[in-house]
């Protein structure tokens, strides 16, 4: 059952194939259903073949700048959400 509904995202290329040969990271902001409520959340998802790999946790290859680029994308997305007024701070 789907529980996360993205509103905005930034895709970040992945180095190597630690997450799959055609993987990339999707830094996303959206609504997540939790029990009897919901909350706005940020997530880092792994995508392969253009689709989210729902059960695959992101892994960052040692020696690559993947983690730094994903962290930068998370900060940029957070700034965009704050500036847009989509969710109150």
CSV table of C-alpha atoms in Angstrom, one decimal:
chain,number,residue,atom,x,y,z
A,1,UNK,CA,0.0,0.0,0.0
A,2,UNK,CA,1.4,3.4,-1.0
A,3,UNK,CA,1.9,5.7,2.0
A,4,UNK,CA,4.1,8.5,0.5
A,5,UNK,CA,2.8,11.0,-2.0
A,6,UNK,CA,5.6,13.2,-3.4
A,7,UNK,CA,4.8,16.9,-4.2
A,8,UNK,CA,8.3,18.0,-5.4
A,9,UNK,CA,11.6,16.2,-6.0
A,10,UNK,CA,15.1,16.7,-7.2
A,11,UNK,CA,16.9,13.8,-9.0
A,12,UNK,CA,20.6,13.2,-8.3
A,13,UNK,CA,22.8,11.0,-10.3
A,14,UNK,CA,24.4,8.0,-8.5
A,15,UNK,CA,28.1,7.0,-8.9
A,16,UNK,CA,28.9,3.4,-9.6
A,17,UNK,CA,26.3,0.7,-9.2
A,18,UNK,CA,26.0,0.3,-5.4
A,19,UNK,CA,22.2,0.9,-5.8
A,20,UNK,CA,21.9,-0.7,-9.2
A,21,UNK,CA,23.4,-0.1,-12.6
A,22,UNK,CA,21.1,2.7,-13.7
A,23,UNK,CA,20.3,4.0,-10.2
A,24,UNK,CA,19.8,7.6,-9.1
A,25,UNK,CA,18.7,9.2,-5.9
A,26,UNK,CA,15.3,11.0,-5.7
A,27,UNK,CA,15.3,13.7,-2.9
A,28,UNK,CA,11.6,14.2,-2.3
A,29,UNK,CA,9.1,16.3,-0.3
A,30,UNK,CA,5.6,15.1,0.2
A,31,UNK,CA,2.8,13.8,2.3
A,32,UNK,CA,3.2,10.6,4.2
A,33,UNK,CA,0.3,8.7,5.8
A,34,UNK,CA,1.1,7.5,9.3
A,35,UNK,CA,-1.4,5.5,11.2
A,36,UNK,CA,-4.5,7.6,11.5
A,37,UNK,CA,-2.7,10.9,10.6
A,38,UNK,CA,-0.3,12.3,8.0
A,39,UNK,CA,2.7,14.5,7.9
A,40,UNK,CA,4.9,16.4,5.5
A,41,UNK,CA,8.2,14.7,5.2
A,42,UNK,CA,11.5,14.7,3.2
A,43,UNK,CA,12.8,11.3,1.8
A,44,UNK,CA,15.7,10.1,-0.1
A,45,UNK,CA,14.6,7.3,-2.5
A,46,UNK,CA,16.5,5.1,-4.8
A,47,UNK,CA,15.2,4.9,-8.4
A,48,UNK,CA,16.2,2.2,-11.0
A,49,UNK,CA,14.9,2.1,-14.6
A,50,UNK,CA,12.9,5.3,-14.0
A,51,UNK,CA,10.9,3.8,-11.1
A,52,UNK,CA,11.2,4.1,-7.3
A,53,UNK,CA,12.7,1.0,-5.7
A,54,UNK,CA,10.4,1.1,-2.7
A,55,UNK,CA,12.3,-1.4,-0.5
A,56,UNK,CA,15.8,-0.3,-1.4
A,57,UNK,CA,17.5,2.0,1.1
A,58,UNK,CA,19.9,4.5,-0.3
A,59,UNK,CA,23.6,3.7,-0.1
A,60,UNK,CA,26.5,6.1,-0.9
A,61,UNK,CA,29.6,4.8,-2.5
A,62,UNK,CA,32.7,5.5,-0.4
A,63,UNK,CA,35.0,7.9,-2.2
A,64,UNK,CA,32.2,9.4,-4.3
A,65,UNK,CA,30.6,12.8,-3.7
A,66,UNK,CA,27.1,11.2,-3.8
A,67,UNK,CA,26.3,12.0,-0.2
A,68,UNK,CA,27.4,15.6,-0.5
A,69,UNK,CA,25.3,16.1,-3.7
A,70,UNK,CA,22.2,14.5,-2.1
A,71,UNK,CA,22.7,16.7,1.0
A,72,UNK,CA,22.9,19.7,-1.2
A,73,UNK,CA,19.8,18.7,-3.1
A,74,UNK,CA,17.9,18.2,0.3
A,75,UNK,CA,18.9,21.7,1.4
A,76,UNK,CA,17.9,23.2,-2.0
A,77,UNK,CA,14.5,21.4,-1.9
A,78,UNK,CA,13.9,22.5,1.7
A,79,UNK,CA,14.6,26.1,0.6
A,80,UNK,CA,12.2,25.7,-2.4
A,81,UNK,CA,9.4,24.4,-0.1
A,82,UNK,CA,9.9,27.1,2.4
A,83,UNK,CA,9.9,29.9,-0.3
A,84,UNK,CA,6.8,28.4,-2.0
A,85,UNK,CA,4.7,28.3,1.2
A,86,UNK,CA,3.7,24.7,0.4
A,87,UNK,CA,4.1,23.8,4.1
A,88,UNK,CA,4.4,25.9,7.1
A,89,UNK,CA,7.7,25.9,8.9
